[in-house]
Amino acid sequence: MPSLLEALSEDVGAAFAALDLPRELGGVIESDRPDLAPYQCNGALAAAKQAKRNPREIAQAVTDHLTTAHPELKIEIAGPGFLNLTPPAEAYAARANAIAADARTGGEASGEPIKLMIDFGGPNVAKPMHVGHLRSSVIGDCLQRLMRFRGHEVISDIHLGDWGLQMGHLITELQDEQPDLPYFDAAQDGPYPDQPPVSIEDLSRLYPQASAKAKEDAARNERSRKATAELQAGRPGYRALLAHFIAVSIQALRADFDALGVSFDLWKGESDVNDLIPELVEDFKVRGVAEQSEGAWIVRVARDSDKKELAPLILVSSAGAALYATTDLATILERRREQDPQLILYVVDLGQSDHFEQVFRAAYKAGLAQEGGLEHVKFGTVNGADGKRLRTRAGGTFKLADLIGQARERARARLNEAGLGAQLSEAEFEAVARSVANAAIKFSDLSNVRTTNYIFDLDRFVSFEGKTGPYLLYQAVRIKSVLRKAADQGLTAGDVTVGHDAEAALVRRLDSFSGALARAERDRAPNVLCEHAYGLAQAFSGFYAACPILPEKDEAIRASRLKLAETALRQMELVLGLIGLDVPERM
Ligand code: ARG
């Protein structure tokens, strides 16, 4: 069933067409003067301009035509020729009943389902995740949920950073600490122990230790470089160590991602495509995609139309090493062979824009992907109150695990203030605190326009008031509680009738879900979903304040309002689910 907005656009478009005016000018939008009418059409002005006629005259002609065809519709001409439109109560009721009966509560699937991959998260082995990885994780997870709900086939890949110089640092630093481990004996090639020689704590200590030394000491850095090159060339002891490092890191990462409720289909990394690199490089050389320059192999990707200079992509360094861009290209090749997606979305910070531009252009040039089949979904930084990138008090990088811990702490305090501690078992209380903390973190991130930076303010994010994740959970919980009481009293929901403005306003919000989904998909814009959830919560609030449910004496009206409340809750839980939030039973 079309939305109210689509049906209105259809009717007004037909009136334009009947008057020999362009049908598409009959498009209807939500009014920017809701005090006058809920919907408007501005097409008469554009039509008048095109036909060099008086806009009010055209508006009048359209109105006359519409009034004959749809006497139930209320139409007013305002200002220079705007059409203000108010659908009848029956149209609202019919739409509400259709949404209530729809398993997707009015949220339509895409008409053109595709197969896509989403590359997000992107944490680095042995380095703790920081808040930049948080953004990639929550935005990527929201997009994967949205795309699945829209009916697309989605494969998500965490794409671990596990192949650069940091691996050489870890290997050499470990060798200094434990030189007798079998992995360092070049004359041996296994078998090696099953148990890892390091814990995640060891890894997070070894890496900064080595990188600090390497900064001071060129020879130390050279050792790491050499170890990296040997690792990439396949030295068995080093490969065995790498496998341990990755397994230990993944175990720790899983804990953070589980806490956040973020999941991936594939836990692949840069190192997985190592064996494809020689073939890819050879192919690029033979076909002339790559050329030699100062001992390195590069791909020229600059275009005449570029406003700013884009450096060539370095495929193989002058030292013979494959770099970050090389692994990304090899990953495109691997994905083409294994999954063959029509689209790959890379959810990575804005700072890597040039990198992705280079990789995409090189991939198109080499025919690894169709033009437009690779897309960088960029995002801004998370800043502290000083407007600079968020740091710890000591000035270090903000660890994701600490951030989650702090949010939980605030959530517990807030829930205790609300008196929930005394009502729930400890396990239930912890589960609610987890939901509230995640809602705070995710909503405050996702509600921003993706490419802007935002200031991290945990107190505001955790508040139950204002435009926050916890506020939305709270509204949903409130509806649940009304419905529980209704069930206890044996009340049942029935057909929706619309007799109050606040009911119509709620139906309009429910109606706008499909449009919001389509826009969120088109613009890869989680904030559109956040806006929809917030608008719905507010519309429900307005409805609940104006239209009593349980105390209502008229049985049919009460049943109708119950149905509206049920439907609002279902759509609310759905959209919150797409954002990655789960609604507790009470809070
Ligand atoms: N590991 C990278 C980092 O931490 C992010 C990886 C992004 N994804 C990609 N395909 N390059 O900056």
XYZ file of C-alpha atoms and ligand atoms in Angstrom:
599
model
C 0.000 0.000 0.000
C 1.391 3.415 -0.918
C 2.156 5.862 1.875
C -0.139 8.831 2.473
C 2.544 11.008 0.957
C 2.816 8.856 -2.170
C -0.967 8.626 -2.573
C -1.299 12.417 -2.285
C 1.518 12.974 -4.777
C -0.229 10.572 -7.135
C -3.552 12.457 -6.900
C -2.071 15.922 -7.218
C 0.205 14.740 -10.050
C -2.853 13.418 -11.885
C -4.517 16.838 -11.547
C -1.416 18.537 -12.988
C -1.351 16.048 -15.861
C -5.050 16.577 -16.572
C -4.304 20.291 -16.999
C -1.408 19.504 -19.380
C 1.134 20.451 -16.742
C 4.122 18.205 -15.863
C 2.894 15.394 -13.601
C 6.062 15.372 -11.473
C 5.335 18.932 -10.338
C 2.474 17.468 -8.306
C 4.929 16.071 -5.745
C 3.667 16.544 -2.187
C 5.920 17.074 0.836
C 5.363 17.433 4.546
C 4.417 21.016 5.230
C 6.865 23.496 6.708
C 3.806 25.223 8.251
C 2.131 22.309 10.049
C -0.078 24.826 11.845
C -1.812 25.510 8.498
C -1.886 22.020 6.988
C 0.142 18.838 7.310
C 1.084 18.549 3.620
C 1.870 20.933 0.814
C 2.613 21.032 -2.898
C 4.699 23.842 -4.368
C 4.395 22.704 -7.982
C 2.079 25.472 -9.144
C 4.908 27.976 -8.757
C 7.326 25.960 -10.863
C 4.604 25.240 -13.439
C 3.795 28.956 -13.665
C 7.424 29.802 -14.246
C 7.746 27.233 -17.021
C 4.477 28.232 -18.716
C 4.920 31.953 -17.977
C 1.503 32.030 -16.292
C 0.143 33.322 -13.015
C 0.887 30.778 -10.225
C -2.307 31.443 -8.291
C -4.342 30.800 -11.416
C -2.647 27.452 -11.867
C -3.111 26.657 -8.187
C -6.815 27.444 -8.563
C -7.175 25.238 -11.638
C -5.430 22.339 -9.869
C -7.623 22.862 -6.814
C -10.802 22.826 -8.895
C -9.750 19.650 -10.586
C -8.737 17.975 -7.334
C -11.945 18.981 -5.559
C -13.996 17.260 -8.237
C -11.854 14.132 -8.265
C -11.317 13.949 -4.476
C -14.055 15.827 -2.651
C -12.817 14.350 0.656
C -9.500 16.209 0.437
C -9.226 19.644 2.055
C -7.249 22.049 -0.166
C -6.302 25.654 0.428
C -4.279 28.026 -1.698
C -1.784 30.042 0.295
C 0.564 32.900 -0.525
C 1.727 33.096 -4.136
C 0.263 29.670 -5.010
C 1.194 26.994 -2.487
C -1.333 24.205 -2.119
C -2.037 23.230 1.482
C -3.469 19.759 1.791
C -5.250 17.962 4.615
C -6.313 14.338 4.132
C -9.600 13.212 5.705
C -9.681 11.199 8.934
C -10.626 8.073 6.959
C -7.387 8.252 4.947
C -5.349 8.366 8.162
C -7.305 5.482 9.632
C -6.935 3.340 6.517
C -3.204 3.961 6.421
C -2.807 3.215 10.138
C -4.681 -0.083 9.766
C -2.531 -1.039 6.799
C 0.678 -0.305 8.713
C -0.616 -2.240 11.719
C -1.384 -5.244 9.516
C 1.997 -5.106 7.771
C 4.719 -7.398 9.096
C 7.268 -4.661 8.260
C 5.143 -1.935 9.937
C 5.162 0.159 6.792
C 8.899 -0.033 6.113
C 9.256 -1.094 2.517
C 12.086 -3.107 1.027
C 14.189 -1.799 -1.838
C 12.802 -2.474 -5.290
C 16.284 -3.401 -6.531
C 17.988 -5.749 -4.126
C 21.742 -6.113 -4.630
C 24.623 -8.061 -3.132
C 27.006 -5.835 -1.238
C 29.902 -6.088 1.149
C 30.564 -3.709 3.998
C 34.133 -3.286 5.161
C 33.982 -1.786 8.632
C 35.469 -1.887 12.119
C 39.000 -2.248 10.793
C 40.800 -2.611 14.134
C 44.512 -3.344 14.133
C 45.973 -6.484 15.612
C 47.752 -5.939 18.935
C 46.662 -2.328 19.187
C 43.677 -1.536 21.379
C 40.666 -0.126 19.550
C 40.177 3.609 19.881
C 37.155 5.841 19.395
C 37.746 6.101 15.634
C 37.150 2.373 15.426
C 34.003 2.927 17.485
C 32.556 5.191 14.807
C 33.408 2.762 12.050
C 31.830 -0.053 14.061
C 28.539 1.577 14.964
C 28.014 3.268 11.587
C 28.973 0.098 9.720
C 26.724 -2.037 11.901
C 23.774 0.331 11.409
C 24.270 0.255 7.639
C 24.457 -3.535 7.620
C 21.192 -3.780 9.573
C 19.511 -1.180 7.363
C 20.654 -2.786 4.114
C 19.484 -6.213 5.279
C 16.093 -4.848 6.272
C 15.822 -3.250 2.837
C 16.243 -6.714 1.366
C 19.820 -6.529 0.149
C 22.243 -9.397 0.550
C 24.931 -8.097 2.901
C 28.298 -9.633 3.770
C 30.231 -7.734 6.405
C 33.973 -8.030 6.870
C 35.971 -6.581 9.760
C 39.155 -6.332 7.659
C 41.709 -6.483 10.463
C 44.902 -4.493 10.124
C 47.359 -7.363 10.460
C 49.999 -6.964 7.819
C 52.102 -3.845 8.253
C 55.274 -2.840 10.048
C 53.506 -3.313 13.384
C 53.831 -7.071 12.850
C 57.588 -6.746 12.400
C 57.729 -4.673 15.582
C 55.897 -7.361 17.534
C 58.062 -10.169 16.201
C 61.377 -8.463 16.955
C 60.313 -7.195 20.358
C 59.142 -10.661 21.350
C 62.448 -12.071 20.135
C 64.295 -9.680 22.460
C 62.192 -10.825 25.405
C 62.106 -14.548 24.641
C 64.924 -15.367 22.192
C 64.663 -19.115 22.807
C 61.171 -19.524 21.337
C 61.221 -21.917 18.359
C 59.678 -19.317 16.013
C 62.955 -17.415 15.671
C 65.107 -20.302 14.473
C 65.437 -19.677 10.734
C 66.721 -23.206 10.179
C 63.445 -24.711 11.450
C 60.005 -24.760 9.891
C 57.882 -26.250 12.621
C 55.915 -27.845 14.018
C 55.207 -24.992 16.418
C 53.303 -25.015 19.719
C 49.503 -24.714 19.609
C 49.438 -22.437 22.619
C 50.182 -18.749 21.949
C 53.429 -17.467 23.492
C 51.749 -14.141 24.371
C 48.561 -12.778 25.912
C 46.687 -9.688 24.719
C 48.320 -7.776 27.576
C 51.744 -8.834 26.266
C 50.811 -7.677 22.790
C 49.573 -4.313 23.927
C 52.819 -3.849 25.855
C 55.194 -5.115 23.139
C 53.890 -2.956 20.336
C 54.273 0.514 21.916
C 57.597 -0.587 23.406
C 58.996 -1.513 19.998
C 57.568 1.440 18.162
C 59.044 3.850 20.727
C 62.467 2.247 20.351
C 62.202 2.306 16.573
C 61.530 6.017 16.600
C 64.768 6.642 18.475
C 66.893 4.089 16.757
C 67.056 3.622 12.988
C 68.791 0.258 13.252
C 66.022 -1.040 15.524
C 63.457 0.116 12.985
C 65.388 -1.611 10.210
C 65.196 -4.916 12.096
C 61.401 -4.589 12.250
C 61.301 -3.769 8.557
C 63.354 -6.796 7.713
C 61.180 -9.032 9.891
C 58.076 -7.639 8.166
C 59.552 -8.398 4.754
C 60.473 -11.937 5.831
C 57.020 -12.455 7.254
C 55.463 -11.315 3.981
C 57.820 -13.605 2.074
C 56.464 -16.491 4.117
C 59.076 -17.331 6.755
C 57.346 -20.221 8.594
C 58.191 -19.258 12.190
C 56.977 -15.715 11.620
C 53.810 -16.876 9.919
C 53.106 -19.143 12.898
C 53.641 -16.211 15.257
C 51.342 -14.004 13.198
C 48.606 -16.626 13.436
C 48.955 -16.550 17.238
C 48.904 -12.737 17.345
C 45.744 -12.651 15.242
C 43.959 -15.331 17.268
C 44.809 -13.656 20.579
C 43.709 -10.254 19.261
C 40.468 -11.558 17.822
C 39.549 -13.059 21.167
C 39.985 -9.682 22.847
C 38.243 -7.808 20.048
C 35.270 -10.132 20.198
C 34.735 -9.131 23.809
C 34.514 -5.424 22.859
C 32.265 -6.084 19.878
C 29.984 -8.400 21.872
C 29.661 -5.722 24.532
C 28.576 -3.276 21.848
C 26.309 -5.762 20.081
C 28.188 -5.398 16.799
C 28.828 -8.447 14.622
C 30.623 -9.410 11.413
C 30.142 -12.226 8.932
C 33.817 -12.430 8.110
C 36.814 -11.883 10.361
C 39.319 -11.541 7.573
C 42.317 -9.277 7.497
C 44.992 -7.775 5.307
C 47.193 -10.831 5.754
C 44.583 -13.115 4.173
C 45.315 -11.761 0.721
C 49.088 -12.001 0.876
C 49.187 -14.898 -1.529
C 47.218 -12.947 -4.123
C 49.672 -10.052 -4.153
C 52.392 -11.464 -6.476
C 49.747 -12.376 -9.041
C 48.076 -8.986 -8.806
C 51.350 -7.089 -9.081
C 52.443 -9.177 -12.052
C 49.137 -8.586 -13.786
C 49.327 -4.820 -13.199
C 52.870 -4.786 -14.626
C 52.074 -6.877 -17.695
C 49.014 -4.852 -18.596
C 50.766 -1.568 -18.026
C 48.423 -0.536 -15.202
C 51.512 -0.077 -13.042
C 54.738 1.585 -14.070
C 58.202 1.813 -12.602
C 59.262 4.990 -10.850
C 62.430 5.505 -8.788
C 62.694 1.805 -8.031
C 59.057 1.478 -6.958
C 55.997 0.271 -8.882
C 53.230 2.837 -8.965
C 49.783 3.325 -10.470
C 49.086 6.829 -11.760
C 45.586 7.805 -10.735
C 45.468 11.609 -11.166
C 42.857 12.975 -13.566
C 42.808 16.252 -15.493
C 39.589 17.257 -13.767
C 41.150 16.920 -10.273
C 41.028 20.105 -8.228
C 43.731 18.911 -5.912
C 46.678 16.790 -6.785
C 46.289 13.092 -6.105
C 49.595 11.250 -5.675
C 50.135 7.952 -7.493
C 49.306 4.767 -5.622
C 52.412 2.879 -4.513
C 51.917 -0.762 -5.392
C 55.383 -2.017 -4.462
C 57.812 0.157 -2.513
C 61.408 0.635 -3.633
C 62.337 -1.818 -0.854
C 60.107 -4.391 -2.532
C 57.307 -4.341 0.065
C 53.572 -4.467 -0.549
C 51.816 -1.599 1.217
C 48.391 -0.751 2.649
C 46.955 0.119 -0.778
C 48.310 -3.137 -2.228
C 46.442 -5.225 0.343
C 43.257 -3.247 -0.303
C 43.552 -3.923 -4.043
C 44.248 -7.615 -3.457
C 41.222 -7.723 -1.154
C 39.039 -6.365 -3.956
C 40.366 -9.143 -6.179
C 39.652 -11.756 -3.514
C 36.143 -10.451 -2.897
C 35.441 -10.504 -6.592
C 36.472 -14.129 -6.767
C 34.766 -15.279 -3.587
C 31.637 -13.176 -3.184
C 31.429 -11.077 -6.346
C 29.516 -8.168 -4.768
C 27.979 -5.383 -6.875
C 29.054 -2.828 -4.302
C 31.623 -2.549 -1.520
C 31.138 0.102 1.160
C 34.211 1.104 3.168
C 33.193 2.672 6.460
C 36.415 4.472 7.332
C 37.284 7.927 8.661
C 37.551 10.979 6.422
C 41.309 11.094 6.986
C 41.724 8.146 4.620
C 39.886 9.800 1.714
C 42.949 10.055 -0.528
C 43.908 6.465 0.166
C 40.510 5.201 -0.953
C 40.386 7.520 -3.942
C 43.731 6.062 -5.060
C 42.640 2.482 -4.456
C 39.272 2.907 -6.221
C 40.752 4.604 -9.259
C 43.469 1.979 -9.544
C 40.850 -0.788 -9.221
C 38.678 0.774 -11.934
C 41.691 1.308 -14.150
C 42.651 -2.341 -13.793
C 39.071 -3.504 -14.304
C 38.898 -5.074 -10.820
C 35.579 -3.352 -10.157
C 32.868 -1.509 -12.056
C 33.024 2.280 -11.879
C 30.890 3.266 -8.866
C 31.098 -0.211 -7.337
C 33.435 0.964 -4.569
C 32.366 3.623 -2.137
C 34.078 5.321 0.788
C 31.468 5.958 3.492
C 33.432 8.572 5.408
C 32.968 9.949 8.884
C 34.411 12.741 11.040
C 36.277 12.566 14.333
C 35.117 12.276 17.932
C 36.382 15.326 19.787
C 36.881 16.311 23.400
C 35.400 19.449 24.995
C 38.419 21.362 23.650
C 37.312 20.630 20.095
C 40.372 18.485 19.452
C 40.428 14.737 18.860
C 39.268 12.932 22.007
C 42.160 11.896 24.278
C 42.440 10.502 27.775
C 43.262 12.913 30.600
C 46.878 11.837 30.308
C 46.785 12.681 26.610
C 46.776 9.088 25.313
C 44.383 7.542 22.816
C 40.965 6.805 24.234
C 40.452 3.072 24.395
C 37.094 1.792 23.293
C 36.869 -0.620 26.214
C 37.333 2.269 28.672
C 34.695 4.291 26.930
C 32.191 1.426 27.142
C 33.111 0.979 30.811
C 32.527 4.647 31.578
C 29.188 4.668 29.790
C 28.033 1.639 31.802
C 29.108 3.340 34.999
C 26.995 6.426 34.185
C 24.081 4.276 33.083
C 24.108 2.407 36.408
C 24.173 5.673 38.328
C 21.311 7.058 36.286
C 19.231 3.889 36.748
C 19.868 3.898 40.475
C 18.685 7.499 40.653
C 15.493 6.333 38.982
C 15.135 3.714 41.731
C 15.576 0.715 39.453
C 18.370 -0.856 41.473
C 15.953 -1.916 44.186
C 13.408 -3.399 41.760
C 15.552 -5.631 39.585
C 17.793 -8.607 40.153
C 21.470 -7.888 39.703
C 21.610 -9.661 36.353
C 18.560 -7.796 35.040
C 19.942 -4.502 36.284
C 23.235 -5.140 34.472
C 21.425 -6.037 31.265
C 19.451 -2.782 31.391
C 22.627 -0.816 32.130
C 24.212 -2.401 29.062
C 21.253 -1.421 26.869
C 21.245 2.126 28.199
C 25.011 2.539 27.815
C 24.966 1.240 24.256
C 21.986 3.420 23.416
C 23.865 6.435 24.763
C 27.049 5.684 22.822
C 25.454 4.612 19.561
C 22.694 7.189 19.288
C 24.969 10.105 20.077
C 27.294 8.920 17.346
C 24.731 7.978 14.711
C 22.470 10.994 15.171
C 25.151 13.311 13.755
C 25.494 13.911 10.059
C 28.100 11.260 9.326
C 30.823 13.518 7.961
C 30.760 16.061 10.791
C 32.886 15.870 13.929
C 31.127 15.702 17.267
C 32.008 16.456 20.845
C 31.978 13.560 23.252
C 29.903 14.424 26.314
C 28.948 11.308 28.232
C 26.729 13.106 30.760
C 24.555 14.479 27.996
C 24.521 11.212 26.046
C 23.326 9.185 29.049
C 20.581 11.635 30.025
C 17.003 10.337 29.862
C 15.904 13.710 28.521
C 16.553 15.467 25.240
C 17.538 13.891 21.976
C 19.370 10.887 23.378
C 19.386 7.129 23.005
C 18.233 6.544 26.595
C 15.294 8.952 26.073
C 14.142 6.842 23.125
C 14.471 3.614 25.099
C 12.518 5.228 27.880
C 9.669 6.197 25.555
C 9.506 2.675 24.163
C 9.531 1.216 27.676
C 6.665 3.529 28.579
C 4.563 2.176 25.714
C 5.412 -1.362 26.790
C 4.198 -0.601 30.266
C 0.867 0.796 28.988
C 0.371 -2.290 26.852
C 1.188 -4.561 29.788
C -1.415 -2.825 31.917
C -3.956 -3.120 29.118
C -3.245 -6.833 28.841
C -3.621 -7.237 32.611
C -7.052 -5.611 32.387
C -7.988 -7.933 29.536
C -8.262 -5.077 27.009
C -7.676 -5.784 23.338
C -6.775 -3.620 20.392
C -9.155 -3.062 17.481
C -9.569 -1.125 14.260
C -7.986 2.311 14.152
C -10.238 5.338 13.792
C -8.763 8.832 13.823
C -10.672 11.502 15.711
C -7.973 13.689 17.213
C -5.191 15.795 15.686
C -2.628 14.049 17.865
C -3.739 10.709 16.430
C -3.370 12.045 12.891
C 0.068 13.388 13.771
C 1.151 9.971 15.040
C -0.121 8.303 11.864
C 1.852 10.795 9.773
C 5.042 9.810 11.582
C 4.300 6.111 11.128
C 3.600 6.855 7.467
C 6.951 8.567 6.935
C 8.954 5.443 7.874
C 9.361 4.163 4.332
C 10.613 7.498 3.048
C 13.099 7.688 5.915
C 14.410 4.199 5.129
C 14.894 5.060 1.469
C 16.732 8.282 2.294
C 18.898 6.609 4.922
C 19.891 4.010 2.341
C 20.481 6.503 -0.461
C 22.692 8.772 1.628
C 24.194 5.998 3.821
C 22.812 8.178 6.594
C 22.091 6.632 9.993
C 21.094 10.091 11.272
C 17.927 9.884 9.157
C 16.891 6.780 11.120
C 17.706 8.560 14.386
C 15.526 11.500 13.326
C 12.698 9.158 12.480
C 12.934 7.399 15.855
C 12.966 10.727 17.669
C 10.039 12.124 15.655
C 8.054 8.975 16.352
C 8.787 9.134 20.090
C 7.665 12.753 20.183
C 4.515 12.050 18.193
C 3.694 9.226 20.567
C 4.255 11.522 23.536
C 1.885 14.095 22.059
C -0.703 11.423 21.346
C -0.438 9.877 24.799
C -0.821 13.258 26.501
C -3.876 14.231 24.437
C -5.602 10.881 24.001
C -6.058 8.791 27.142
C -5.858 5.064 26.470
C -6.671 2.990 29.557
C -9.099 5.512 31.115
C -11.021 5.939 27.825
C -14.649 4.808 28.349
C -15.623 4.369 24.681
C -14.609 0.826 23.908
C -14.027 1.317 20.171
C -11.888 4.428 20.727
C -9.899 2.671 23.424
C -9.298 -0.320 21.174
C -8.247 1.994 18.349
C -5.786 3.836 20.583
C -4.387 0.580 21.851
C -3.784 -0.485 18.271
C -2.033 2.810 17.553
C 0.170 2.361 20.633
C 1.008 -1.225 19.660
C 1.901 -0.166 16.138
C 3.994 2.767 17.321
C 5.923 0.428 19.613
C 6.519 -2.110 16.858
C 7.847 0.513 14.472
C 9.875 2.093 17.244
C 11.532 -1.199 18.196
C 12.195 -1.862 14.546
C 13.908 1.433 13.846
C 15.815 1.303 17.142
C 16.901 -2.196 16.146
C 18.276 -0.799 12.885
C 20.282 1.732 14.883
C 21.523 -1.186 16.993
C 19.592 -0.507 20.219
C 17.525 -3.022 22.139
C 14.616 -1.974 24.309
C 14.498 -3.405 27.847
C 11.209 -4.413 29.502
C 11.599 -1.708 32.134
C 14.035 1.018 33.021
N 43.109 -0.763 9.938
C 42.816 0.549 9.420
C 43.022 1.606 10.520
O 42.971 1.305 11.690
C 41.414 0.659 8.907
C 41.055 -0.319 7.811
C 40.018 0.242 6.889
N 39.610 -0.655 5.854
C 40.279 -0.867 4.712
N 39.807 -1.711 3.838
N 41.395 -0.238 4.464
O 43.195 2.763 10.190
